[in-house]
Tab-separated table of C-alpha atoms and ligand atoms in Angstrom:
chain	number	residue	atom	x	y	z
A	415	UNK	CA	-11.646	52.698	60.979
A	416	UNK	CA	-15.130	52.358	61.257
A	417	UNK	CA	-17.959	55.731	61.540
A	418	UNK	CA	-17.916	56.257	65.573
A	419	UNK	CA	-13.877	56.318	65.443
A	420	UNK	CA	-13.560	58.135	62.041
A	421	UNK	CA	-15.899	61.049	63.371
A	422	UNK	CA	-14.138	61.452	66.655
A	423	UNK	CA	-10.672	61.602	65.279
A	424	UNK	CA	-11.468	63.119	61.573
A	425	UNK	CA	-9.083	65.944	61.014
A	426	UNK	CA	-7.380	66.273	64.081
A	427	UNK	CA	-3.422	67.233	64.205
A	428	UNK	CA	-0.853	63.929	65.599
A	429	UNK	CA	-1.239	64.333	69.015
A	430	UNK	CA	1.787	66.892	70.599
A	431	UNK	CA	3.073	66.887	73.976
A	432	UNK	CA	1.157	69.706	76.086
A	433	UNK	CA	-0.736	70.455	72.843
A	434	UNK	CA	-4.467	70.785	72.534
A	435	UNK	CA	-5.791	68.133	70.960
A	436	UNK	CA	-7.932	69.834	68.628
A	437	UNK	CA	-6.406	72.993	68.469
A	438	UNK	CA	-8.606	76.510	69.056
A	439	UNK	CA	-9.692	78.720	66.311
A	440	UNK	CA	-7.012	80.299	64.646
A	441	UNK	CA	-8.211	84.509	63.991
A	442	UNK	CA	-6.065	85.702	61.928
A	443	UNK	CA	-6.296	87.897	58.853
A	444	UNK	CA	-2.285	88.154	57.898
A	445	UNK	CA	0.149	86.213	59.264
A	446	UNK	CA	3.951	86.531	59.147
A	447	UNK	CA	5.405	86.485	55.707
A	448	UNK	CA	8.444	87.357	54.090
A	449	UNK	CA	9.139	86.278	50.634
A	450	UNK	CA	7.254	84.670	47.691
A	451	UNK	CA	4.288	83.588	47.794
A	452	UNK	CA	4.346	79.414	48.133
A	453	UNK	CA	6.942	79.420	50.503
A	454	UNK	CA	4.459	79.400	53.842
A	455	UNK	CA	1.533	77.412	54.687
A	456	UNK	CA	-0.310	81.110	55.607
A	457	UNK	CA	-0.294	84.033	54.611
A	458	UNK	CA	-3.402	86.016	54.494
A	459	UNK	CA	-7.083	85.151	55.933
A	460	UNK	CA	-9.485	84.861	52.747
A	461	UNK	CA	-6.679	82.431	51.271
A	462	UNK	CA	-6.223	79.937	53.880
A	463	UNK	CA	-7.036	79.740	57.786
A	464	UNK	CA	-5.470	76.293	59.690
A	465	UNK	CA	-8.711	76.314	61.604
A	466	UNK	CA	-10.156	75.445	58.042
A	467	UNK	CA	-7.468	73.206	57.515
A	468	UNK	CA	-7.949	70.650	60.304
A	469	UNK	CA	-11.640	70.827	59.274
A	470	UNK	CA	-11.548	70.278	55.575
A	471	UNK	CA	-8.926	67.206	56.367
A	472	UNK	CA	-11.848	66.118	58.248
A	473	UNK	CA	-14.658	66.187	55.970
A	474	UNK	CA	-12.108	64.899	53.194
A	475	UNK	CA	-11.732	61.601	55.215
A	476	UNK	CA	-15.484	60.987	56.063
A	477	UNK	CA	-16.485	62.091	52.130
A	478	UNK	CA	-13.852	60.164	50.664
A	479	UNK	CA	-11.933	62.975	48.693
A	480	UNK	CA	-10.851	66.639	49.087
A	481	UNK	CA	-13.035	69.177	51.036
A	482	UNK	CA	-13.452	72.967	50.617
A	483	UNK	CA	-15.259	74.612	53.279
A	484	UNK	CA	-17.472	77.350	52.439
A	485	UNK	CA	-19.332	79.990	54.730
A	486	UNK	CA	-22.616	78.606	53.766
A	487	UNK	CA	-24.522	75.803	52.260
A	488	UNK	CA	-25.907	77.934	49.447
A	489	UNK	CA	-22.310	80.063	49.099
A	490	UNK	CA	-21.026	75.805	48.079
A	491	UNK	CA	-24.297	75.261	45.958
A	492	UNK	CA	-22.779	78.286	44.161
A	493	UNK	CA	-19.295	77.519	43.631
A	494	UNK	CA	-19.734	74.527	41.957
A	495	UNK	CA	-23.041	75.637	39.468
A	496	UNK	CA	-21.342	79.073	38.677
A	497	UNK	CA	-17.746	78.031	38.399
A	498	UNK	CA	-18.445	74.553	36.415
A	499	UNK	CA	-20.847	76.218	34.091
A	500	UNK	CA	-19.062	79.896	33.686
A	501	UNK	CA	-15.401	77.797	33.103
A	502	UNK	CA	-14.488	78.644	29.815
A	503	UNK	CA	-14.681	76.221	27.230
A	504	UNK	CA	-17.195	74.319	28.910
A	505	UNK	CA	-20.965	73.850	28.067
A	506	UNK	CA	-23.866	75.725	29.900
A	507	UNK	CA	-26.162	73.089	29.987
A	508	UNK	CA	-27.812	72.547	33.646
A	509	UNK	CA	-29.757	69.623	34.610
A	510	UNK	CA	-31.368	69.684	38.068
A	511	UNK	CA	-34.091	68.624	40.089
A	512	UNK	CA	-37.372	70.333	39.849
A	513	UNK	CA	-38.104	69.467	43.500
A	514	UNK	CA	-35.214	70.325	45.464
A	515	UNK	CA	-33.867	73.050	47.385
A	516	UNK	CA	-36.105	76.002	46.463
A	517	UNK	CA	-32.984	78.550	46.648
A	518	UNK	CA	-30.210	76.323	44.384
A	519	UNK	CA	-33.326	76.213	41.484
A	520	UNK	CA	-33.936	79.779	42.283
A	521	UNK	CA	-30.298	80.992	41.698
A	522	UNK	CA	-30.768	78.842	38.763
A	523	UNK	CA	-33.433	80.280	37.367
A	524	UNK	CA	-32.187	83.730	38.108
A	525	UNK	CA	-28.802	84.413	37.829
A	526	UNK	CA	-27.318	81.120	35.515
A	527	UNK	CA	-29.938	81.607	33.051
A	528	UNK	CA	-29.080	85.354	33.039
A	529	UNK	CA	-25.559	84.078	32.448
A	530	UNK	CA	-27.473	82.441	29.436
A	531	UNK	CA	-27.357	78.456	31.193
A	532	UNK	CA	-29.857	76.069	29.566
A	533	UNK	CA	-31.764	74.608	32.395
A	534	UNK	CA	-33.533	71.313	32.348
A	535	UNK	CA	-35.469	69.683	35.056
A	536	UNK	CA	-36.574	66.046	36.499
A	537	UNK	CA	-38.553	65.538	39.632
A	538	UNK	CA	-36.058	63.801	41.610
A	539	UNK	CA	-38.501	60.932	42.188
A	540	UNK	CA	-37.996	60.468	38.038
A	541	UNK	CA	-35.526	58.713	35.834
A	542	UNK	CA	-33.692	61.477	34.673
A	543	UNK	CA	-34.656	61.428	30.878
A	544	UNK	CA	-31.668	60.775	27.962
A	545	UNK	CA	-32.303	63.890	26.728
A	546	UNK	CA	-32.052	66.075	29.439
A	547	UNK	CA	-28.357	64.672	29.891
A	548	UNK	CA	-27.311	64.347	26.110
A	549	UNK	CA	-25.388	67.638	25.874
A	550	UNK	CA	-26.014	68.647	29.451
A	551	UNK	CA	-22.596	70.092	31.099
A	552	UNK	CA	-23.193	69.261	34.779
A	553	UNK	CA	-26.654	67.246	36.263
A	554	UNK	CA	-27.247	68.387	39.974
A	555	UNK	CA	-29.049	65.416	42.144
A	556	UNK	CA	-30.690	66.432	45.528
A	557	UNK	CA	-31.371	62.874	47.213
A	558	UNK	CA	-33.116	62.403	49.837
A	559	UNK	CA	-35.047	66.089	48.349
A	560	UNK	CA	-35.818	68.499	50.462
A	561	UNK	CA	-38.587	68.534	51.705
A	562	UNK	CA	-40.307	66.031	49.471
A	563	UNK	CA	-38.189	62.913	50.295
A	564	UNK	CA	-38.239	61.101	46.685
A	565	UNK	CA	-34.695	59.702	46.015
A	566	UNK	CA	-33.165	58.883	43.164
A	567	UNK	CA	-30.891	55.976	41.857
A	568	UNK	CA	-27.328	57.476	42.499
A	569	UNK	CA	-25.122	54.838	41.271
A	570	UNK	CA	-27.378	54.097	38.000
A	571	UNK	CA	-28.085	57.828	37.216
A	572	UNK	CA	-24.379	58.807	37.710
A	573	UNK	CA	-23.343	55.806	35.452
A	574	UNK	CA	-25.619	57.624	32.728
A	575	UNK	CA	-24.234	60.989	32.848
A	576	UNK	CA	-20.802	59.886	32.776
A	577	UNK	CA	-21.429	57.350	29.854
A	578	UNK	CA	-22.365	61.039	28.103
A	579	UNK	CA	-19.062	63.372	30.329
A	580	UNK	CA	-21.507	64.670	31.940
A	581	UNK	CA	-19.932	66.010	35.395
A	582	UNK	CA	-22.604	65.053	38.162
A	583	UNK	CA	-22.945	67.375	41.531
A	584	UNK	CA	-25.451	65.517	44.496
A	585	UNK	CA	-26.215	68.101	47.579
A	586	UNK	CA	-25.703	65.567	50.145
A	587	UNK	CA	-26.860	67.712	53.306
A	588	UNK	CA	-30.173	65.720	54.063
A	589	UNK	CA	-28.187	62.394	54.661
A	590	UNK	CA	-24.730	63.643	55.580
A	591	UNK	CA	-21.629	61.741	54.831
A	592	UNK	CA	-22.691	59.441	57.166
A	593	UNK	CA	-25.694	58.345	55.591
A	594	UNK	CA	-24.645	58.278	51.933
A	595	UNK	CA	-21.317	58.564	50.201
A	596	UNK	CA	-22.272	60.120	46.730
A	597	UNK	CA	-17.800	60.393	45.949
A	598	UNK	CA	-18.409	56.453	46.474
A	599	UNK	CA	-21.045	56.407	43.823
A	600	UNK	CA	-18.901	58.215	41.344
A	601	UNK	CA	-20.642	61.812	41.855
A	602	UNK	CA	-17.918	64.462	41.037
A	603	UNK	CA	-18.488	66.453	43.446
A	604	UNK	CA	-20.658	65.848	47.184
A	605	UNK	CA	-22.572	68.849	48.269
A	606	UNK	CA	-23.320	70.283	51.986
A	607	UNK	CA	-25.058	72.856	53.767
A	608	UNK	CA	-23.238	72.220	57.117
A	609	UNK	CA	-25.776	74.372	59.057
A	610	UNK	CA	-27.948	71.355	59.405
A	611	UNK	CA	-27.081	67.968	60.576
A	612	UNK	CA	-23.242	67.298	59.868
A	613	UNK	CA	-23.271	70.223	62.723
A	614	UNK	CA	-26.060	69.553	64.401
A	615	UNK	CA	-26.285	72.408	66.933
A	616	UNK	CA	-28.028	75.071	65.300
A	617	UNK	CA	-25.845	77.530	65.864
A	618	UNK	CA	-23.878	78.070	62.970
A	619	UNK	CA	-23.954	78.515	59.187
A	620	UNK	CA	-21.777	76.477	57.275
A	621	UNK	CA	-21.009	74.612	54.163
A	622	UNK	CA	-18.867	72.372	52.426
A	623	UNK	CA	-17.791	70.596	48.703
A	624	UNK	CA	-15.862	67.564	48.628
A	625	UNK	CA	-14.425	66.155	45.142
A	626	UNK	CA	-11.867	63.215	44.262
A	627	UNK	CA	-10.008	65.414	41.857
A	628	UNK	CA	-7.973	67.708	43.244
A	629	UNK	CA	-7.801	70.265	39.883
A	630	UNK	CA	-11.464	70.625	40.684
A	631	UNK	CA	-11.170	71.100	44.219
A	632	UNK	CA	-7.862	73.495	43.752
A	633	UNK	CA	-10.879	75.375	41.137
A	634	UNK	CA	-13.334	75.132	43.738
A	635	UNK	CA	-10.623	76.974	46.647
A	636	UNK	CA	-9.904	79.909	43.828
A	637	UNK	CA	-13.448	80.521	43.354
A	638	UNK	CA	-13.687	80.760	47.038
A	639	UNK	CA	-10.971	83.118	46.955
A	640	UNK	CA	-12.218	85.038	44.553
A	641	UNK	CA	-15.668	85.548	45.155
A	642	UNK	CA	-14.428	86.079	48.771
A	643	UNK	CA	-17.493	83.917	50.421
A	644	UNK	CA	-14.925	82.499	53.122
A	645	UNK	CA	-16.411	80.884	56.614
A	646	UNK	CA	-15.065	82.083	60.071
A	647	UNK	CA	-12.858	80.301	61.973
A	648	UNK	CA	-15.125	80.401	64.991
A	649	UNK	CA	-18.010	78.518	63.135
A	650	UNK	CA	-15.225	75.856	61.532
A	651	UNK	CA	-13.886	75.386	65.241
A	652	UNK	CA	-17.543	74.654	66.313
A	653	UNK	CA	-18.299	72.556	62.953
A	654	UNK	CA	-15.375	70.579	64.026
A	655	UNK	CA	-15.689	69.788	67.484
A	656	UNK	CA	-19.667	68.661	66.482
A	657	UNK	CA	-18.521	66.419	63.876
A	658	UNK	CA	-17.084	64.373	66.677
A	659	UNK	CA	-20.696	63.226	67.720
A	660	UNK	CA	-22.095	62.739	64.201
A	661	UNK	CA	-22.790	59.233	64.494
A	662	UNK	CA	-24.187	59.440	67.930
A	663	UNK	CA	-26.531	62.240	66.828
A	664	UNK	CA	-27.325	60.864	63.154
A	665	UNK	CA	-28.285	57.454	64.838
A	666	UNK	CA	-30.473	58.762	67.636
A	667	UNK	CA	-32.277	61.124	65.346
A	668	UNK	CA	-33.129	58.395	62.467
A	669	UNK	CA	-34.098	56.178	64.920
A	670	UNK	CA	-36.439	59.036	66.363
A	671	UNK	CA	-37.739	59.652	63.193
A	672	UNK	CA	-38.533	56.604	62.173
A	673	UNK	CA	-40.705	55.437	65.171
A	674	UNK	CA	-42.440	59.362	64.358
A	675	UNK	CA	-43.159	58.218	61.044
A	676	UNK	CA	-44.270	54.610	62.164
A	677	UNK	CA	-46.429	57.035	64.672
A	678	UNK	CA	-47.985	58.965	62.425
A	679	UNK	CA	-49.086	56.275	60.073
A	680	UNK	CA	-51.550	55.126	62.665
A	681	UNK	CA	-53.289	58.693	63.250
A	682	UNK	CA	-56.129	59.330	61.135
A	683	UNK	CA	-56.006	62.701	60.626
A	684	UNK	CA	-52.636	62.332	58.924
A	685	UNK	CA	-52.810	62.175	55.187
A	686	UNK	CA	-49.515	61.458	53.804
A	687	UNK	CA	-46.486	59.886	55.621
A	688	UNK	CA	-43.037	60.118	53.609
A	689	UNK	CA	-39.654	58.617	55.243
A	690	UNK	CA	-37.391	56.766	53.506
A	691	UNK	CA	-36.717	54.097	55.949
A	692	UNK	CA	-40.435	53.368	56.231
A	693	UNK	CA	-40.572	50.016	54.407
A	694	UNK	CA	-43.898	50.882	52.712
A	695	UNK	CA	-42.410	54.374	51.600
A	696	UNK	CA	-42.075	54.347	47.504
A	697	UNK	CA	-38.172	55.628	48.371
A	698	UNK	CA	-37.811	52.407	50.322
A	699	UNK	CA	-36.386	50.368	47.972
A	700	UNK	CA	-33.517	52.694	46.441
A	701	UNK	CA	-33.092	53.998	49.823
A	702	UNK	CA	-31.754	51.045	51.244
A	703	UNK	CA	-29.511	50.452	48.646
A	704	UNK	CA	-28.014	53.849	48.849
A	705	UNK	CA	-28.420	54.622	52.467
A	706	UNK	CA	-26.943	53.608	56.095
A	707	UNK	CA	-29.536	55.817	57.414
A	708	UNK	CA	-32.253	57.731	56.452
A	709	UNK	CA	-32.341	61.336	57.991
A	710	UNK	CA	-34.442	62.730	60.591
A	711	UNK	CA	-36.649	64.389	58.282
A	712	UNK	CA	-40.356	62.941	58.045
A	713	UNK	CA	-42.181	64.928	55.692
A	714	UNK	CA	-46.596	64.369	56.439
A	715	UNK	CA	-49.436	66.361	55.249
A	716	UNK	CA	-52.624	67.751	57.727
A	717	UNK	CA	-55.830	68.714	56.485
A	718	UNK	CA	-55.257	72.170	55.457
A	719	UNK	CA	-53.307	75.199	56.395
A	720	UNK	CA	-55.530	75.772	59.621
A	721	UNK	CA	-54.477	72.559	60.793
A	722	UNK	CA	-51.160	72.437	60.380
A	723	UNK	CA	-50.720	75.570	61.778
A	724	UNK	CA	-52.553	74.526	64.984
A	725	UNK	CA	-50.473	71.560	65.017
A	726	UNK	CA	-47.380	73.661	65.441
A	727	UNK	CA	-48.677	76.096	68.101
A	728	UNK	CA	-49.786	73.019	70.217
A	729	UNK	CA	-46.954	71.206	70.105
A	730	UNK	CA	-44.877	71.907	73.645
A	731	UNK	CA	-41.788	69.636	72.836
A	732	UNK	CA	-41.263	69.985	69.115
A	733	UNK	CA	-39.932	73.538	68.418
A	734	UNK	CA	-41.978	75.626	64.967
A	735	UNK	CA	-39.094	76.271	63.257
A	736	UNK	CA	-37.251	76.308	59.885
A	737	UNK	CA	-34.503	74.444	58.854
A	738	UNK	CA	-33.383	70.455	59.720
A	739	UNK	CA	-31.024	68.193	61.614
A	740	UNK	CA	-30.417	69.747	65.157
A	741	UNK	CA	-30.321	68.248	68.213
A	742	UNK	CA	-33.565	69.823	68.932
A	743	UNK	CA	-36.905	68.238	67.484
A	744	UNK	CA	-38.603	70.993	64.886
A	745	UNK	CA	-40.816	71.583	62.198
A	746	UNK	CA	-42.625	73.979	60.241
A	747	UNK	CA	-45.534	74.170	57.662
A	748	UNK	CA	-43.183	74.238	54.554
A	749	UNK	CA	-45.172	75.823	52.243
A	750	UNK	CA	-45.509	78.994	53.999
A	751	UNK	CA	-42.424	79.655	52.131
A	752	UNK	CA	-43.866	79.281	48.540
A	753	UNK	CA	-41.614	77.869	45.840
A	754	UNK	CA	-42.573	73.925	46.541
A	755	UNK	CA	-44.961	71.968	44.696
A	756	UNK	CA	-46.793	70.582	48.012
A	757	UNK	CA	-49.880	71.076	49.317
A	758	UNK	CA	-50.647	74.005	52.407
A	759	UNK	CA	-50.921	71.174	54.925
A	760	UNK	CA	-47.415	69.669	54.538
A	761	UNK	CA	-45.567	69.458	57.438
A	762	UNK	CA	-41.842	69.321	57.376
A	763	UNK	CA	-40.497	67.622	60.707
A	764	UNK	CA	-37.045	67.090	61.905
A	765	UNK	CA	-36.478	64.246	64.276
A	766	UNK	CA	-34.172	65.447	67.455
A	767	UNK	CA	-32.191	63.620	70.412
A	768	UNK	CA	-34.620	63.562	72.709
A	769	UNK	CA	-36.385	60.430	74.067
A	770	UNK	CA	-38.309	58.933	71.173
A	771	UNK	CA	-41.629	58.552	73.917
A	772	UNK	CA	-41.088	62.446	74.471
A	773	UNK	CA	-41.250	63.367	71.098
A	774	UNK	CA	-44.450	61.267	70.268
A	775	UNK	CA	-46.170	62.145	73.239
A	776	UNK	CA	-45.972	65.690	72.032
A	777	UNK	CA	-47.283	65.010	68.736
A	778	UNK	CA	-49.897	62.814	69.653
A	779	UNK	CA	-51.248	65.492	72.650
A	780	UNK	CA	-51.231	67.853	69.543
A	781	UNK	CA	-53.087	65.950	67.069
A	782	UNK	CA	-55.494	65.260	69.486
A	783	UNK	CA	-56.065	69.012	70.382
A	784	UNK	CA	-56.514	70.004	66.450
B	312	PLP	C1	-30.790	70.634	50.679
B	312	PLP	C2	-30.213	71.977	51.020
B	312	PLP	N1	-29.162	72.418	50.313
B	312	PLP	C3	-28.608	73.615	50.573
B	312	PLP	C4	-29.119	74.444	51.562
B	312	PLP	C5	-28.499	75.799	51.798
B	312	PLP	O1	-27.778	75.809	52.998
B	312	PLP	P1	-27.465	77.094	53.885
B	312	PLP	O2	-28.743	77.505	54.524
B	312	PLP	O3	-26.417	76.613	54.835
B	312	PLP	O4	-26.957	78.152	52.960
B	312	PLP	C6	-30.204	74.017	52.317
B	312	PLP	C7	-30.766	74.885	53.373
B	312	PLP	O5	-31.869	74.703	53.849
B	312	PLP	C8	-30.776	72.750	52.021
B	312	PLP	O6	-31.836	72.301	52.712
């Protein structure tokens, strides 16, 4: 089956006779259980939920592998970092990008090295250097990065970390399964924060990690267990039912973003353009090799802090606000967060559904005003 048809039907139950056909959330913290354990599907709500069930069977068939659903993208950052490098007779040796999410390097820099993790970093735009994967235990990969947009070369990179054992992670969430397959590429495990564009809505936290092997996903549900960081069934209902219009969203959006991008090329005042589909963008070229679409994030750069600032209280359309991949056209000044290596007058914008004209109308009557 082929995206539009896999996303509609991902997941969903065979089809009963005066049965829903995706069936509600399930709320439930015990259910009905006599025996020993193993002998029902269900048995208490921080184990298992079928709400989760229908939804991880969904994200397994659109990733490729076997999902585990987590209650946020940062609670699935953590399973895999703490329980791959905590497992015991396993290395702690941690490469990762130097320029991805600032929280994942943060609760690397905190609480793994505490743990007493080696950590070595590459900018993701950067061969990943022989010696920071001789020895290493797992290499993370953030690619498209957020909010920098350099890729790197999955298929090539993973090929060298595995010619070492190295076990290789890639937080997928900027290009969704739709837009990259990183099990396909031989990444052990695919990474998600679900909040963003696999959802779409902006009304939910989520995440999610998919892996081929199922020991590592059966480690990945007892961590989950364990550290007790389970999602609700409401938000996996509503994950669910968005999935369904992935490809209509993800293809409206990159489409949007890339005639914003083309836009802003042509306005003076911008200083620095970054999309990977732009042809001229130095991602371009791995991009499209990786890629069946880009993302709706177009990264640029204003004068200075003044101006981007103005640029986001005159905008009527485009909503100032964190975070990436809704329906709804946003952005924000990223580096009013600190943490990034980019300059005050980066702008961070994420392409919505709305008419294309809209949306650059509303920049344009902005840029002219600052
Ligand atoms: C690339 C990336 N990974 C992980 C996360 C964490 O996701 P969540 O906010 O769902 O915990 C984010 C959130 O912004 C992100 O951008």
């Amino acid at each position: 089956m082929r995206d539009g048809t896999k996303v509609t039907r991902a997941g969903l139950p065979p089809v009963a006779q005066g049965e829903p056909i995706l069936p509600g959330p399930t709320f439930a913290s015990l259910y009905g259980f006599k025996g020993e354990p193993g002998t029902v599907p269900y048995t208490y709500g921080r184990y298992h939920n079928p709400t989760w069930t229908h939804f991880e069977d969904a994200l397994g068939e659109l990733e490729g592998g076997f999902a585990v659903a987590f209650s946020s993208g940062m609670a699935a950052v953590t399973a895999v970092l703490v329980s791959v490098l905590t497992a015991p007779g396993t290395g702690k040796v941690l490469a990762m990008p130097s320029d991805g999410y600032y929280t994942a390097r943060m609760l690397a820099d905190g609480y793994l090295r505490s743990l007493g993790t080696e950590i070595r970093k590459t900018p993701t735009g950067e061969k990943v250097p022989s010696k920071h994967l001789d020895g290493a235990t797992l290499l993370w990969l953030e690619t498209p990065s957020n909010p920098g947009l350099d890729v790197c070369d999955l298929a090539e990179t993973i090929e060298e970390a595995k010619k070492r054992g190295v076990l290789v992670a890639v937080d997928n969430t900027t290009a969704t399964p739709l837009g990259q397959q990183p099990l396909g590429l031989g990444a052990d495990f695919s990474v998600s924060s679900d909040s963003k564009g696999l959802t779409g809505h902006s009304d939910l936290i989520l995440g999610h990690v998919a892996t081929k092997d199922k020991q590592l996903a059966d480690q990945l549900r007892a961590f989950r267990t364990q550290q007790g960081a389970v999602p609700g069934p409401m938000e996996v209902w509503l994950a669910h039912r968005s999935l369904a219009t992935l490809e209509l969203r993800i293809q409206r959006q990159c489409a949007n973003a890339l005639k914003v991008a083309e836009y802003l090329t042509t306005r003076p005042e911008v200083r620095m353009v970054r999309y990977p589909g732009l042809s001229q963008d130095p991602s371009h070229p791995i991009a499209s090799k990786q890629m069946r679409y880009y993302g709706p994030i177009v990264s640029f750069v204003l004068e200075n802090q003044e101006k981007a600032n103005l640029f986001l209280e005159t905008c009527k359309l485009v909503i100032a606000a964190t975070s990436f991949g809704g329906l709804h056209s946003t952005a924000e000044r990223r580096a009013r967060w600190g943490g990034d290596a980019i300059p005050p007058g980066f702008i961070r914008l994420s392409a919505g559904c709305e008419d294309p004209q809209d949306i650059i109308d509303d920049i344009s009557q902005s840029l002219d005003s600052i």
